[in-house]
Short mmCIF file of N, CA, C and O in Angstrom, two decimals:
data_model
loop_
_atom_site.label_atom_id
_atom_site.label_comp_id
_atom_site.label_asym_id
_atom_site.label_seq_id
_atom_site.Cartn_x
_atom_site.Cartn_y
_atom_site.Cartn_z
N MET X 734 143.99 107.71 -88.32
CA MET X 734 142.98 107.01 -87.33
C MET X 734 142.15 106.43 -88.43
O MET X 734 141.18 106.84 -89.02
N SER X 735 142.92 104.81 -88.12
CA SER X 735 141.76 103.53 -89.12
C SER X 735 140.84 103.40 -88.41
O SER X 735 139.71 102.31 -89.01
N LYS X 736 140.80 103.22 -86.91
CA LYS X 736 139.57 102.26 -86.27
C LYS X 736 139.12 103.25 -85.13
O LYS X 736 140.18 103.83 -84.51
N PHE X 737 137.85 102.93 -84.73
CA PHE X 737 137.77 103.37 -83.36
C PHE X 737 137.41 102.84 -82.17
O PHE X 737 136.73 101.39 -82.86
N GLU X 738 138.12 102.51 -80.79
CA GLU X 738 137.70 101.77 -80.52
C GLU X 738 137.13 102.12 -79.09
O GLU X 738 136.69 103.25 -78.47
N ASN X 739 136.18 101.30 -77.95
CA ASN X 739 135.70 101.34 -77.19
C ASN X 739 134.81 103.07 -77.21
O ASN X 739 134.51 103.80 -76.87
N VAL X 740 133.60 102.20 -77.92
CA VAL X 740 132.48 103.51 -78.61
C VAL X 740 131.46 102.92 -78.54
O VAL X 740 131.36 101.72 -78.53
N THR X 741 130.24 103.52 -78.71
CA THR X 741 128.93 102.88 -78.94
C THR X 741 128.61 103.61 -80.67
O THR X 741 128.43 104.83 -80.52
N VAL X 742 127.54 102.52 -81.37
CA VAL X 742 127.56 102.63 -82.37
C VAL X 742 125.75 102.72 -82.32
O VAL X 742 125.35 102.20 -82.25
N VAL X 743 125.20 103.98 -82.30
CA VAL X 743 123.46 104.02 -82.72
C VAL X 743 123.10 103.26 -83.99
O VAL X 743 123.86 103.04 -84.81
N LYS X 744 122.38 102.30 -83.33
CA LYS X 744 121.94 101.02 -84.33
C LYS X 744 120.96 101.63 -85.35
O LYS X 744 121.64 101.33 -86.76
N GLU X 745 120.24 102.81 -85.60
CA GLU X 745 119.69 103.45 -86.30
C GLU X 745 120.23 104.17 -87.22
O GLU X 745 120.85 105.19 -86.86
N ALA X 746 119.99 104.11 -88.81
CA ALA X 746 121.16 104.89 -89.38
C ALA X 746 120.36 106.27 -89.70
O ALA X 746 118.84 106.44 -89.75
N ASN X 747 121.17 107.49 -90.21
CA ASN X 747 120.89 108.75 -90.69
C ASN X 747 120.74 108.95 -91.54
O ASN X 747 122.19 108.42 -92.64
N ILE X 748 119.54 108.56 -92.74
CA ILE X 748 119.08 109.02 -93.89
C ILE X 748 118.45 110.00 -94.40
O ILE X 748 117.81 110.81 -93.99
N TYR X 749 119.44 110.67 -95.76
CA TYR X 749 119.01 112.02 -96.16
C TYR X 749 118.91 111.48 -97.34
O TYR X 749 119.30 110.47 -98.54
N ASP X 750 118.29 112.38 -98.27
CA ASP X 750 118.05 112.31 -99.89
C ASP X 750 117.88 110.95 -100.64
O ASP X 750 118.37 110.81 -101.32
N GLY X 751 116.40 110.43 -99.66
CA GLY X 751 115.72 109.31 -100.28
C GLY X 751 116.93 108.12 -100.31
O GLY X 751 117.25 107.28 -101.13
N GLY X 752 117.93 108.17 -99.39
CA GLY X 752 118.90 107.01 -99.20
C GLY X 752 120.38 107.55 -99.52
O GLY X 752 120.97 106.39 -99.88
N LYS X 753 120.24 108.32 -100.73
CA LYS X 753 121.27 108.50 -101.59
C LYS X 753 122.91 109.44 -100.42
O LYS X 753 123.77 109.01 -101.17
N VAL X 754 122.51 110.04 -99.48
CA VAL X 754 123.45 109.96 -97.89
C VAL X 754 123.01 109.10 -97.12
O VAL X 754 121.50 109.40 -96.51
N THR X 755 123.94 108.73 -96.17
CA THR X 755 123.67 107.61 -95.42
C THR X 755 124.54 107.70 -93.87
O THR X 755 125.73 107.56 -94.82
N SER X 756 124.74 107.58 -92.84
CA SER X 756 125.48 108.14 -92.19
C SER X 756 124.89 106.82 -90.82
O SER X 756 123.97 106.66 -90.53
N ARG X 757 126.07 106.68 -90.14
CA ARG X 757 125.90 105.48 -88.29
C ARG X 757 126.37 106.55 -87.50
O ARG X 757 127.55 107.52 -87.66
N THR X 758 125.72 106.90 -86.59
CA THR X 758 126.06 107.87 -84.96
C THR X 758 127.19 106.87 -84.78
O THR X 758 127.15 105.46 -84.09
N ILE X 759 128.55 107.63 -84.48
CA ILE X 759 129.50 106.80 -83.26
C ILE X 759 129.77 107.76 -82.06
O ILE X 759 130.14 109.16 -82.03
N LEU X 760 129.38 107.28 -81.25
CA LEU X 760 130.02 108.23 -79.57
C LEU X 760 130.58 107.38 -78.93
O LEU X 760 130.64 106.64 -78.75
N PHE X 761 131.61 108.45 -78.19
CA PHE X 761 132.45 108.48 -77.42
C PHE X 761 132.50 108.72 -75.95
O PHE X 761 131.90 109.27 -75.78
N VAL X 762 133.42 107.60 -75.33
CA VAL X 762 133.32 107.77 -73.83
C VAL X 762 133.85 109.50 -73.25
O VAL X 762 132.36 109.62 -72.09
N ASP X 763 134.36 110.03 -74.22
CA ASP X 763 134.32 111.36 -73.44
C ASP X 763 133.46 112.27 -74.08
O ASP X 763 133.29 113.85 -73.85
N GLY X 764 132.19 111.93 -74.38
CA GLY X 764 130.85 112.62 -75.10
C GLY X 764 130.61 113.65 -76.50
O GLY X 764 130.19 113.92 -76.89
N THR X 765 132.08 113.08 -77.17
CA THR X 765 132.40 113.57 -78.37
C THR X 765 131.17 112.30 -79.43
O THR X 765 131.34 111.50 -78.66
N LYS X 766 130.78 113.01 -80.34
CA LYS X 766 130.69 112.30 -81.89
C LYS X 766 130.75 112.78 -82.82
O LYS X 766 131.54 113.67 -83.35
N LYS X 767 131.01 111.13 -83.84
CA LYS X 767 131.39 111.25 -84.90
C LYS X 767 130.60 110.95 -85.54
O LYS X 767 129.47 109.88 -85.05
N THR X 768 129.94 110.47 -86.89
CA THR X 768 129.53 110.33 -87.71
C THR X 768 130.15 109.61 -89.00
O THR X 768 131.17 110.27 -89.58
N LEU X 769 129.64 108.14 -89.25
CA LEU X 769 130.45 107.60 -90.82
C LEU X 769 129.59 107.33 -91.97
O LEU X 769 128.41 106.81 -91.68
N GLY X 770 129.82 107.51 -93.35
CA GLY X 770 128.59 107.98 -93.61
C GLY X 770 129.33 107.65 -95.51
O GLY X 770 130.29 107.49 -95.97
N ILE X 771 128.28 107.26 -96.30
CA ILE X 771 128.44 107.13 -97.57
C ILE X 771 127.33 108.03 -98.21
O ILE X 771 126.43 108.42 -98.05
N MET X 772 128.17 108.88 -99.49
CA MET X 772 127.52 109.89 -100.18
C MET X 772 127.33 109.23 -101.76
O MET X 772 128.30 109.30 -102.01
N MET X 773 126.63 109.38 -102.18
CA MET X 773 126.45 109.07 -103.56
C MET X 773 126.04 110.22 -104.79
O MET X 773 125.80 111.09 -103.82
N PRO X 774 126.31 109.85 -105.71
CA PRO X 774 126.48 111.03 -106.20
C PRO X 774 125.41 111.61 -107.02
O PRO X 774 124.12 111.03 -106.92
N GLY X 775 125.38 113.10 -106.53
CA GLY X 775 124.48 113.80 -106.68
C GLY X 775 124.46 115.43 -106.26
O GLY X 775 125.75 115.58 -105.43
N GLU X 776 123.65 116.13 -106.21
CA GLU X 776 123.74 117.17 -105.63
C GLU X 776 122.60 117.58 -104.06
O GLU X 776 121.82 117.49 -104.60
N TYR X 777 123.99 118.15 -103.07
CA TYR X 777 122.85 118.19 -101.90
C TYR X 777 122.89 119.69 -100.83
O TYR X 777 124.80 120.05 -100.89
N THR X 778 122.15 119.68 -100.11
CA THR X 778 122.79 121.35 -99.11
C THR X 778 122.12 120.49 -97.91
O THR X 778 121.13 119.80 -97.69
N PHE X 779 123.03 121.07 -96.95
CA PHE X 779 123.31 120.19 -95.72
C PHE X 779 122.94 122.15 -94.72
O PHE X 779 123.59 122.70 -94.54
N ASP X 780 122.64 121.03 -93.85
CA ASP X 780 122.21 122.46 -92.60
C ASP X 780 122.84 121.79 -91.37
O ASP X 780 122.48 120.87 -91.23
N THR X 781 123.68 122.53 -90.89
CA THR X 781 124.42 122.35 -89.61
C THR X 781 124.05 123.20 -88.11
O THR X 781 123.68 123.92 -88.80
N LYS X 782 124.36 122.49 -87.16
CA LYS X 782 123.68 122.90 -86.17
C LYS X 782 125.46 123.28 -85.36
O LYS X 782 125.63 124.09 -84.60
N GLU X 783 126.00 122.71 -85.09
CA GLU X 783 127.36 122.50 -84.64
C GLU X 783 128.38 122.66 -85.77
O GLU X 783 128.37 122.25 -87.09
N ALA X 784 129.70 123.15 -85.31
CA ALA X 784 130.49 122.74 -86.22
C ALA X 784 131.00 121.54 -86.45
O ALA X 784 131.46 121.25 -85.65
N GLU X 785 131.68 121.66 -87.93
CA GLU X 785 131.73 120.37 -88.11
C GLU X 785 133.53 119.93 -88.64
O GLU X 785 133.61 121.29 -89.34
N ILE X 786 134.07 118.93 -88.46
CA ILE X 786 134.91 118.58 -89.09
C ILE X 786 135.12 117.42 -90.03
O ILE X 786 134.57 116.37 -89.88
N MET X 787 134.72 117.79 -91.71
CA MET X 787 134.31 116.52 -92.91
C MET X 787 135.68 115.59 -93.31
O MET X 787 136.19 116.74 -94.01
N GLU X 788 136.07 114.81 -92.84
CA GLU X 788 137.41 114.06 -93.67
C GLU X 788 136.35 113.18 -94.79
O GLU X 788 135.99 112.06 -94.31
N MET X 789 137.08 113.17 -96.30
CA MET X 789 137.32 112.03 -97.45
C MET X 789 137.53 111.34 -96.94
O MET X 789 139.24 111.27 -96.45
N MET X 790 137.09 109.60 -96.89
CA MET X 790 138.06 108.53 -96.57
C MET X 790 138.15 107.93 -98.47
O MET X 790 139.32 107.10 -98.79
N SER X 791 137.25 108.25 -98.94
CA SER X 791 137.44 108.00 -100.59
C SER X 791 136.37 108.57 -101.73
O SER X 791 135.40 109.63 -100.80
N GLY X 792 136.73 109.33 -102.84
CA GLY X 792 135.77 109.78 -103.50
C GLY X 792 136.44 111.09 -104.27
O GLY X 792 137.51 111.88 -103.65
N GLU X 793 135.28 111.91 -104.15
CA GLU X 793 135.48 113.13 -105.14
C GLU X 793 134.10 114.01 -105.47
O GLU X 793 133.07 113.72 -105.73
N LEU X 794 134.91 115.24 -104.91
CA LEU X 794 133.22 116.22 -104.33
C LEU X 794 133.55 117.44 -105.05
O LEU X 794 134.77 118.08 -104.87
N ASP X 795 132.44 118.58 -105.35
CA ASP X 795 132.80 119.95 -105.41
C ASP X 795 131.59 120.37 -104.08
O ASP X 795 130.81 119.70 -104.04
N ILE X 796 132.68 121.93 -103.38
CA ILE X 796 131.91 122.31 -102.44
C ILE X 796 131.72 123.26 -102.41
O ILE X 796 132.20 124.50 -103.07
N LYS X 797 130.77 124.34 -101.86
CA LYS X 797 130.70 125.41 -101.69
C LYS X 797 130.67 125.50 -100.35
O LYS X 797 129.36 125.63 -99.75
N LEU X 798 131.20 126.31 -99.36
CA LEU X 798 131.37 126.67 -98.16
C LEU X 798 130.60 127.99 -98.08
O LEU X 798 130.03 129.06 -99.33
N PRO X 799 129.68 128.50 -97.13
CA PRO X 799 129.37 129.38 -96.53
C PRO X 799 130.54 131.28 -97.41
O PRO X 799 131.83 131.14 -97.06
N ASN X 800 130.15 132.32 -98.00
CA ASN X 800 131.05 133.02 -98.29
C ASN X 800 132.20 132.53 -99.01
O ASN X 800 133.10 133.10 -98.96
N GLU X 801 132.55 131.45 -99.57
CA GLU X 801 133.07 130.69 -100.62
C GLU X 801 132.70 130.52 -101.85
O GLU X 801 131.43 130.50 -102.33
N GLN X 802 133.90 130.44 -102.84
CA GLN X 802 133.73 129.76 -104.14
C GLN X 802 133.89 128.26 -103.66
O GLN X 802 133.96 127.88 -103.30
N TRP X 803 132.77 127.72 -105.38
CA TRP X 803 133.15 126.37 -105.77
C TRP X 803 134.19 125.91 -105.59
O TRP X 803 135.45 126.59 -106.18
N ARG X 804 134.79 125.26 -104.98
CA ARG X 804 136.20 124.51 -105.49
C ARG X 804 135.68 122.62 -105.33
O ARG X 804 134.89 122.09 -104.48
N THR X 805 136.81 121.67 -105.84
CA THR X 805 137.51 120.20 -105.92
C THR X 805 138.14 120.00 -104.96
O THR X 805 139.00 120.40 -104.59
N LEU X 806 137.49 118.86 -104.19
CA LEU X 806 138.36 118.01 -103.23
C LEU X 806 138.19 116.67 -103.57
O LEU X 806 137.29 116.48 -104.17
N LYS X 807 139.14 116.08 -103.09
CA LYS X 807 140.00 114.49 -103.71
C LYS X 807 140.16 114.11 -102.42
O LYS X 807 141.40 115.05 -101.81
N THR X 808 140.08 112.78 -102.01
CA THR X 808 140.72 112.11 -101.00
C THR X 808 141.56 112.00 -100.97
O THR X 808 142.74 112.19 -102.03
N PRO X 809 142.58 112.66 -99.54
CA PRO X 809 142.48 112.43 -98.64
C PRO X 809 142.13 113.51 -97.83
O PRO X 809 142.11 114.27 -96.96
N GLU X 810 140.72 114.59 -98.78
CA GLU X 810 140.83 116.60 -98.55
C GLU X 810 140.26 116.11 -97.05
O GLU X 810 139.57 115.15 -96.90
N SER X 811 140.34 117.37 -96.22
CA SER X 811 139.21 117.59 -95.04
C SER X 811 138.60 119.24 -95.54
O SER X 811 139.44 119.64 -96.04
N PHE X 812 137.28 119.53 -94.51
CA PHE X 812 136.80 120.82 -94.57
C PHE X 812 136.38 120.89 -93.35
O PHE X 812 135.67 120.16 -92.99
N ASN X 813 136.35 122.01 -92.89
CA ASN X 813 135.71 122.62 -91.85
C ASN X 813 133.67 123.75 -92.00
O ASN X 813 134.43 124.20 -92.66
N VAL X 814 133.12 123.21 -90.98
CA VAL X 814 132.03 124.18 -91.45
C VAL X 814 131.48 124.30 -90.26
O VAL X 814 131.32 123.85 -88.82
N PRO X 815 131.28 125.09 -90.21
CA PRO X 815 131.21 126.59 -89.51
C PRO X 815 129.76 125.74 -88.72
O PRO X 815 128.44 125.45 -89.56
N ALA X 816 128.92 126.39 -87.50
CA ALA X 816 128.12 125.86 -86.78
C ALA X 816 126.80 126.70 -87.15
O ALA X 816 127.83 128.17 -87.68
N ASN X 817 125.70 125.92 -87.27
CA ASN X 817 124.80 127.11 -87.78
C ASN X 817 124.70 127.68 -88.59
O ASN X 817 124.54 128.92 -89.39
N SER X 818 125.06 127.21 -90.07
CA SER X 818 125.60 127.28 -91.69
C SER X 818 124.83 126.37 -92.49
O SER X 818 124.21 125.47 -92.26
N SER X 819 125.11 126.52 -93.15
CA SER X 819 124.90 125.65 -94.45
C SER X 819 125.41 125.74 -95.44
O SER X 819 126.51 126.53 -96.03
N PHE X 820 125.79 124.63 -96.37
CA PHE X 820 126.76 123.92 -97.42
C PHE X 820 126.12 123.98 -98.37
O PHE X 820 125.51 122.62 -98.65
N ASP X 821 126.87 123.66 -99.85
CA ASP X 821 126.17 122.53 -100.75
C ASP X 821 127.64 121.73 -101.45
O ASP X 821 128.90 122.53 -101.27
N LEU X 822 126.69 120.20 -101.90
CA LEU X 822 128.13 119.98 -102.21
C LEU X 822 127.59 119.10 -103.53
O LEU X 822 126.02 118.85 -103.83
N LYS X 823 128.50 118.83 -104.37
CA LYS X 823 127.81 118.14 -105.99
C LYS X 823 129.21 116.89 -105.64
O LYS X 823 130.35 116.83 -105.69
N ILE X 824 129.16 116.05 -105.44
CA ILE X 824 129.14 114.04 -105.13
C ILE X 824 129.42 114.04 -106.60
O ILE X 824 128.65 113.31 -107.57
N LYS X 825 130.29 114.08 -106.99
CA LYS X 825 131.08 113.02 -108.23
C LYS X 825 131.34 111.73 -108.30
O LYS X 825 131.08 111.23 -109.74
N THR X 826 131.73 111.10 -107.29
CA THR X 826 131.92 109.68 -106.88
C THR X 826 131.65 109.03 -105.83
O THR X 826 131.37 110.42 -105.09
N VAL X 827 131.16 107.77 -105.21
CA VAL X 827 130.66 108.02 -104.71
C VAL X 827 131.73 107.86 -103.41
O VAL X 827 132.80 108.03 -103.67
N THR X 828 131.40 108.47 -101.74
CA THR X 828 132.28 109.38 -101.39
C THR X 828 132.14 109.38 -100.14
O THR X 828 130.91 108.91 -99.49
N ASP X 829 133.23 108.06 -99.27
CA ASP X 829 132.81 107.60 -97.86
C ASP X 829 133.55 108.97 -97.07
O ASP X 829 134.72 109.47 -96.98
N TYR X 830 133.05 109.19 -96.18
CA TYR X 830 133.22 110.03 -95.04
C TYR X 830 132.95 110.19 -93.61
O TYR X 830 132.58 108.47 -92.76
N CYS X 831 134.24 110.61 -92.76
CA CYS X 831 133.55 110.52 -91.41
C CYS X 831 133.32 112.29 -91.39
O CYS X 831 134.06 113.28 -91.21
N CYS X 832 132.30 112.84 -90.32
CA CYS X 832 131.91 113.75 -89.48
C CYS X 832 132.62 113.91 -88.12
O CYS X 832 132.14 113.43 -87.33
N SER X 833 133.43 114.68 -87.79
CA SER X 833 133.79 115.13 -86.31
C SER X 833 132.69 116.65 -85.55
O SER X 833 132.57 117.39 -86.62
N TYR X 834 131.46 116.38 -84.84
CA TYR X 834 131.64 117.42 -84.43
C TYR X 834 132.25 118.14 -83.44
O TYR X 834 132.45 117.19 -82.82
N ILE X 835 131.94 119.12 -83.66
CA ILE X 835 133.22 120.53 -82.90
C ILE X 835 132.16 120.79 -81.84
O ILE X 835 130.91 121.93 -82.20
N LYS X 836 132.02 121.07 -80.30
CA LYS X 836 131.58 121.97 -79.20
C LYS X 836 132.12 123.23 -78.93
O LYS X 836 133.15 123.30 -79.35
#
């Protein structure tokens, strides 16, 4: 899906790591939520409350999910992150992503 229709966009950005990771929250009529963002090259650790599906729109990164080894992903790959967990990223090139939250 290349575009979303009939959504609400939260005006305030989500800003992490001094602005190296940013996103905007998109709310859907059915109550689901996504974020669209950009990650600049660097190393990051993120904590989750909800399960997530991260789709890479562009870029390349290394990821270490809970109980897994490091692996490299390139566009157009995606990965699932379990709820209440933590994961590590090494962003190799500017990465555009869409995060879908799963309830």
